[in-house]
């Protein structure tokens, strides 16, 4: 069965990565536009020359920190998927703990970035103020983003697992079908290794390998064996041809079927004939020459 690790290693990550990147880019632009709207609408910081690009870049920095802080969460989610047979409540609490912990780290990193890299005095008061501000400004949307990321990862990897399982089952089906056909053919061959011939009150078992050739005899057929004995069966040549395995026996005339193991050579002359081991010759119908050549791969 396909393992979770196989699904991860064999996955095409381009599509989900592009989807996540597109969602993040949309959120960045949306947050920048929203903040720019509020600044203009309520005339906040009228003396500051703040552009939409400046705000978008600021949010981009925050989301880059979000991605950096979320890397351990992604690894954890891939390595510890939800166990369908386990306790969902305990698993959900573990994931919740990871998400909250990563979220706190993310907000702390954003606050530190503002204190140390955006100018001004690096004070504890400024850090606490930034921590409080970003907890309410970024906390909810980052929490939602982390949760959505986990759900997306699980859906994607489960989808890959299902697809790999379907491929594996399809391959197994083809393999089993081939094996079934082989066993079926073997069963047919094993079930037709002899013919029962009734002679009076007795039934004689004649092995197929002992039959050299079969001859039409009015409304019956005569089996000629390697022991020089012959047996008469009531039936048609057509029925006998269908009963005998085609790999060993071939019909050369409307009145004759031969065992290929007893054939010494075929003579395809103006009067075609077959020579059995021991020198006995049997006529070959001209109309069957092409079929015999095809059977012997001589054409």
Short mmCIF file of C-alpha atoms in Angstrom, two decimals:
data_model
loop_
_atom_site.label_atom_id
_atom_site.label_comp_id
_atom_site.label_asym_id
_atom_site.label_seq_id
_atom_site.Cartn_x
_atom_site.Cartn_y
_atom_site.Cartn_z
CA UNK A 1 0.00 0.00 0.00
CA UNK A 2 1.13 3.57 -0.70
CA UNK A 3 2.71 5.25 2.32
CA UNK A 4 2.33 8.87 3.34
CA UNK A 5 6.06 9.49 2.72
CA UNK A 6 5.74 8.12 -0.82
CA UNK A 7 2.91 10.53 -1.49
CA UNK A 8 5.04 13.45 -0.27
CA UNK A 9 8.14 12.49 -2.25
CA UNK A 10 6.18 11.73 -5.40
CA UNK A 11 3.99 14.82 -5.31
CA UNK A 12 3.90 17.60 -7.86
CA UNK A 13 4.25 20.60 -5.58
CA UNK A 14 4.13 23.27 -8.28
CA UNK A 15 0.36 23.65 -8.27
CA UNK A 16 -0.20 23.90 -4.48
CA UNK A 17 2.80 26.24 -4.08
CA UNK A 18 1.43 28.54 -6.78
CA UNK A 19 -2.00 28.48 -5.15
CA UNK A 20 -0.60 29.40 -1.72
CA UNK A 21 1.66 32.07 -3.24
CA UNK A 22 -1.30 33.55 -5.13
CA UNK A 23 -3.43 33.69 -1.98
CA UNK A 24 -0.63 35.35 0.01
CA UNK A 25 0.02 37.89 -2.75
CA UNK A 26 -3.70 38.72 -2.82
CA UNK A 27 -3.75 39.19 0.96
CA UNK A 28 -0.68 41.44 0.84
CA UNK A 29 -2.19 43.68 -1.80
CA UNK A 30 -5.55 43.68 0.00
CA UNK A 31 -4.00 44.67 3.35
CA UNK A 32 -1.94 47.41 1.72
CA UNK A 33 -4.94 48.80 -0.16
CA UNK A 34 -7.13 48.59 2.94
CA UNK A 35 -4.62 50.46 5.09
CA UNK A 36 -4.06 53.04 2.37
CA UNK A 37 -7.83 53.60 2.14
CA UNK A 38 -8.14 54.20 5.89
CA UNK A 39 -5.22 56.64 5.87
CA UNK A 40 -6.84 58.66 3.12
CA UNK A 41 -10.43 58.28 4.30
CA UNK A 42 -9.79 59.45 7.86
CA UNK A 43 -6.86 61.71 6.99
CA UNK A 44 -4.44 59.85 9.25
CA UNK A 45 -0.83 61.09 9.22
CA UNK A 46 -1.62 64.00 6.86
CA UNK A 47 1.98 65.20 6.80
CA UNK A 48 3.44 61.80 5.95
CA UNK A 49 3.98 61.00 2.29
CA UNK A 50 2.91 57.35 2.49
CA UNK A 51 2.20 55.58 -0.79
CA UNK A 52 0.36 52.35 -1.53
CA UNK A 53 3.69 50.78 -2.51
CA UNK A 54 5.21 51.66 0.89
CA UNK A 55 2.34 50.00 2.71
CA UNK A 56 2.43 46.94 0.44
CA UNK A 57 6.17 46.49 1.04
CA UNK A 58 5.57 46.74 4.79
CA UNK A 59 2.98 43.97 4.66
CA UNK A 60 5.26 41.93 2.38
CA UNK A 61 7.94 41.98 5.12
CA UNK A 62 5.37 40.73 7.64
CA UNK A 63 4.28 37.89 5.37
CA UNK A 64 7.88 36.90 4.68
CA UNK A 65 8.34 36.55 8.44
CA UNK A 66 5.07 34.59 8.51
CA UNK A 67 6.46 32.14 5.95
CA UNK A 68 9.81 31.85 7.74
CA UNK A 69 8.17 31.19 11.10
CA UNK A 70 5.70 28.75 9.53
CA UNK A 71 8.37 26.48 7.99
CA UNK A 72 8.54 24.21 11.10
CA UNK A 73 4.75 23.98 11.08
CA UNK A 74 4.77 22.78 7.47
CA UNK A 75 7.36 20.11 8.28
CA UNK A 76 5.35 18.98 11.31
CA UNK A 77 2.11 18.83 9.32
CA UNK A 78 3.73 16.69 6.60
CA UNK A 79 5.44 14.34 9.02
CA UNK A 80 2.51 13.96 11.43
CA UNK A 81 -0.69 13.75 9.40
CA UNK A 82 -4.07 13.20 10.98
CA UNK A 83 -4.53 9.55 11.87
CA UNK A 84 -8.01 8.57 10.74
CA UNK A 85 -8.11 5.81 13.31
CA UNK A 86 -6.75 7.96 16.15
CA UNK A 87 -8.19 10.41 18.63
CA UNK A 88 -9.19 13.49 16.63
CA UNK A 89 -9.58 15.63 19.74
CA UNK A 90 -6.03 15.07 20.98
CA UNK A 91 -4.61 15.49 17.47
CA UNK A 92 -6.49 18.76 17.01
CA UNK A 93 -5.16 20.06 20.35
CA UNK A 94 -1.60 19.22 19.29
CA UNK A 95 -2.04 21.11 16.03
CA UNK A 96 -3.65 24.02 17.84
CA UNK A 97 -0.67 24.21 20.17
CA UNK A 98 1.71 24.26 17.21
CA UNK A 99 -0.28 26.96 15.42
CA UNK A 100 -0.54 29.21 18.48
CA UNK A 101 3.15 28.74 19.27
CA UNK A 102 4.25 29.53 15.72
CA UNK A 103 1.88 32.51 15.64
CA UNK A 104 3.43 33.97 18.81
CA UNK A 105 6.93 33.50 17.39
CA UNK A 106 5.83 35.21 14.18
CA UNK A 107 4.38 38.25 15.98
CA UNK A 108 7.48 38.56 18.18
CA UNK A 109 9.72 38.51 15.09
CA UNK A 110 7.62 41.19 13.37
CA UNK A 111 7.76 43.40 16.48
CA UNK A 112 11.54 42.94 16.73
CA UNK A 113 11.94 43.76 13.04
CA UNK A 114 10.09 47.03 13.58
CA UNK A 115 12.17 47.95 16.66
CA UNK A 116 15.60 47.20 15.22
CA UNK A 117 15.23 47.80 11.47
CA UNK A 118 12.72 50.64 11.00
CA UNK A 119 14.60 53.42 12.78
CA UNK A 120 13.96 55.04 16.14
CA UNK A 121 15.04 54.07 19.62
CA UNK A 122 15.10 50.35 20.40
CA UNK A 123 13.21 50.37 23.70
CA UNK A 124 11.23 47.77 25.56
CA UNK A 125 8.19 50.05 25.51
CA UNK A 126 8.33 50.24 21.74
CA UNK A 127 8.67 46.46 21.50
CA UNK A 128 5.66 45.86 23.78
CA UNK A 129 3.62 48.41 21.85
CA UNK A 130 4.48 46.73 18.58
CA UNK A 131 3.73 43.33 20.06
CA UNK A 132 0.28 44.50 21.18
CA UNK A 133 -0.44 46.22 17.88
CA UNK A 134 0.53 43.28 15.66
CA UNK A 135 -1.28 40.81 17.88
CA UNK A 136 -4.57 42.51 16.99
CA UNK A 137 -3.65 43.62 13.48
CA UNK A 138 -1.95 40.46 12.19
CA UNK A 139 -2.95 37.81 14.73
CA UNK A 140 -6.40 36.87 13.37
CA UNK A 141 -5.42 36.80 9.70
CA UNK A 142 -2.14 34.95 10.40
CA UNK A 143 -4.01 32.41 12.55
CA UNK A 144 -6.49 31.84 9.72
CA UNK A 145 -3.64 31.59 7.20
CA UNK A 146 -1.75 28.97 9.24
CA UNK A 147 -4.93 26.92 9.72
CA UNK A 148 -5.75 27.12 6.01
CA UNK A 149 -2.18 26.11 5.16
CA UNK A 150 -2.43 22.95 7.27
CA UNK A 151 -5.80 22.01 5.77
CA UNK A 152 -4.47 22.61 2.23
CA UNK A 153 -1.41 20.44 2.89
CA UNK A 154 -3.51 17.59 4.22
CA UNK A 155 -6.01 17.72 1.37
CA UNK A 156 -3.25 17.83 -1.22
CA UNK A 157 -1.15 15.00 0.22
CA UNK A 158 -4.26 12.84 0.79
CA UNK A 159 -5.22 13.46 -2.82
CA UNK A 160 -1.75 12.39 -3.95
CA UNK A 161 -1.95 9.31 -1.74
CA UNK A 162 -5.30 8.38 -3.27
CA UNK A 163 -4.01 8.85 -6.83
CA UNK A 164 -0.92 6.73 -6.16
CA UNK A 165 -3.11 4.06 -4.57
CA UNK A 166 -5.41 4.01 -7.61
CA UNK A 167 -2.39 3.63 -9.92
CA UNK A 168 -1.01 0.85 -7.75
CA UNK A 169 -4.37 -0.96 -7.74
CA UNK A 170 -4.70 -0.55 -11.53
CA UNK A 171 -1.25 -2.04 -12.02
CA UNK A 172 -2.13 -4.86 -9.64
CA UNK A 173 -5.36 -5.47 -11.54
CA UNK A 174 -3.50 -5.79 -14.85
CA UNK A 175 -0.95 -8.10 -13.26
CA UNK A 176 -3.67 -10.27 -11.72
CA UNK A 177 -5.59 -10.32 -15.01
CA UNK A 178 -2.48 -11.54 -16.83
CA UNK A 179 -1.90 -14.18 -14.16
CA UNK A 180 -5.55 -15.23 -14.38
CA UNK A 181 -5.30 -15.70 -18.14
CA UNK A 182 -2.16 -17.78 -17.73
CA UNK A 183 -3.77 -19.94 -15.04
CA UNK A 184 -6.90 -20.26 -17.13
CA UNK A 185 -4.90 -21.42 -20.14
CA UNK A 186 -2.90 -23.79 -17.95
CA UNK A 187 -6.09 -25.14 -16.45
CA UNK A 188 -7.47 -25.78 -19.92
CA UNK A 189 -4.35 -27.60 -20.96
CA UNK A 190 -4.28 -29.65 -17.78
CA UNK A 191 -7.94 -30.59 -18.14
CA UNK A 192 -7.44 -31.95 -21.67
CA UNK A 193 -4.47 -34.30 -21.31
CA UNK A 194 -6.43 -37.44 -22.23
CA UNK A 195 -9.48 -38.74 -24.07
CA UNK A 196 -11.77 -41.49 -22.80
CA UNK A 197 -12.68 -44.12 -25.40
CA UNK A 198 -15.52 -46.56 -24.78
CA UNK A 199 -14.92 -50.10 -26.06
CA UNK A 200 -17.84 -52.29 -25.14
CA UNK A 201 -18.26 -52.25 -21.38
CA UNK A 202 -14.84 -50.71 -20.86
CA UNK A 203 -13.52 -47.18 -20.99
CA UNK A 204 -9.98 -46.76 -22.25
CA UNK A 205 -7.98 -43.68 -21.32
CA UNK A 206 -5.85 -42.45 -24.23
CA UNK A 207 -3.25 -39.77 -23.53
CA UNK A 208 -3.18 -36.94 -26.07
CA UNK A 209 0.57 -37.31 -26.45
CA UNK A 210 0.00 -40.90 -27.60
CA UNK A 211 -2.26 -39.85 -30.49
CA UNK A 212 -0.28 -39.52 -33.75
CA UNK A 213 -3.14 -38.57 -36.04
CA UNK A 214 -6.93 -38.62 -36.25
CA UNK A 215 -8.85 -39.93 -39.24
CA UNK A 216 -12.46 -39.35 -40.27
CA UNK A 217 -14.39 -42.64 -40.36
CA UNK A 218 -17.95 -42.12 -41.61
CA UNK A 219 -19.87 -40.68 -38.62
CA UNK A 220 -16.99 -41.45 -36.31
CA UNK A 221 -13.33 -40.61 -35.90
CA UNK A 222 -10.43 -43.02 -35.55
CA UNK A 223 -7.51 -42.27 -33.25
CA UNK A 224 -4.17 -43.67 -34.38
CA UNK A 225 -1.70 -44.03 -31.50
CA UNK A 226 2.03 -44.54 -31.17
CA UNK A 227 1.41 -48.08 -29.92
CA UNK A 228 0.00 -48.92 -33.38
CA UNK A 229 -3.45 -49.30 -31.83
CA UNK A 230 -6.47 -47.38 -33.09
CA UNK A 231 -9.70 -46.44 -31.39
CA UNK A 232 -13.01 -45.36 -32.84
CA UNK A 233 -15.03 -42.55 -31.29
CA UNK A 234 -18.51 -41.49 -32.26
CA UNK A 235 -18.36 -37.83 -33.24
CA UNK A 236 -17.36 -35.38 -35.98
CA UNK A 237 -13.93 -34.16 -37.03
CA UNK A 238 -15.03 -30.63 -36.19
CA UNK A 239 -15.85 -31.62 -32.62
CA UNK A 240 -12.54 -33.48 -32.32
CA UNK A 241 -10.63 -30.49 -33.72
CA UNK A 242 -12.20 -28.25 -31.06
CA UNK A 243 -11.49 -30.77 -28.30
CA UNK A 244 -7.80 -31.15 -29.13
CA UNK A 245 -5.35 -28.39 -28.04
CA UNK A 246 -4.45 -26.21 -31.02
CA UNK A 247 -0.82 -25.91 -29.95
CA UNK A 248 -0.26 -29.64 -30.45
CA UNK A 249 -2.72 -30.65 -33.16
CA UNK A 250 -3.52 -29.16 -36.56
CA UNK A 251 -6.07 -30.14 -39.17
CA UNK A 252 -4.44 -30.75 -42.55
CA UNK A 253 -7.42 -32.19 -44.42
CA UNK A 254 -11.15 -32.53 -43.95
CA UNK A 255 -10.44 -36.18 -43.08
CA UNK A 256 -7.22 -35.78 -41.11
CA UNK A 257 -5.75 -34.12 -37.98
CA UNK A 258 -2.10 -34.66 -37.03
CA UNK A 259 -0.09 -34.33 -33.84
CA UNK A 260 2.71 -31.81 -34.55
CA UNK A 261 5.03 -33.71 -32.23
CA UNK A 262 4.85 -36.65 -34.64
CA UNK A 263 5.39 -34.63 -37.82
CA UNK A 264 8.77 -35.10 -39.49
CA UNK A 265 8.22 -32.61 -42.31
CA UNK A 266 5.66 -30.80 -44.46
CA UNK A 267 6.00 -31.04 -48.23
CA UNK A 268 4.38 -28.06 -49.94
CA UNK A 269 4.54 -29.22 -53.56
CA UNK A 270 1.86 -29.56 -56.23
CA UNK A 271 0.47 -32.38 -54.15
CA UNK A 272 1.20 -31.23 -50.57
CA UNK A 273 1.55 -33.86 -47.89
CA UNK A 274 2.91 -34.39 -44.41
CA UNK A 275 5.47 -36.99 -43.41
CA UNK A 276 5.11 -38.48 -39.94
CA UNK A 277 7.98 -39.93 -37.98
CA UNK A 278 8.49 -43.43 -39.32
CA UNK A 279 7.86 -42.36 -42.92
CA UNK A 280 4.07 -42.49 -43.10
CA UNK A 281 2.65 -39.86 -45.49
CA UNK A 282 -0.73 -38.15 -45.24
CA UNK A 283 -2.31 -35.82 -47.83
CA UNK A 284 -2.65 -32.11 -47.14
CA UNK A 285 -5.58 -30.17 -48.60
CA UNK A 286 -4.42 -27.38 -50.90
CA UNK A 287 -6.94 -25.04 -49.28
CA UNK A 288 -5.26 -25.55 -45.90
CA UNK A 289 -1.66 -24.93 -46.98
CA UNK A 290 -1.80 -21.20 -46.17
CA UNK A 291 -3.34 -21.84 -42.75
CA UNK A 292 -0.70 -24.49 -41.96
CA UNK A 293 2.14 -22.16 -43.00
CA UNK A 294 0.73 -19.39 -40.84
CA UNK A 295 0.44 -21.79 -37.91
CA UNK A 296 4.04 -22.87 -38.37
CA UNK A 297 5.21 -19.27 -39.02
CA UNK A 298 6.57 -20.37 -42.39
CA UNK A 299 4.75 -17.77 -44.48
#
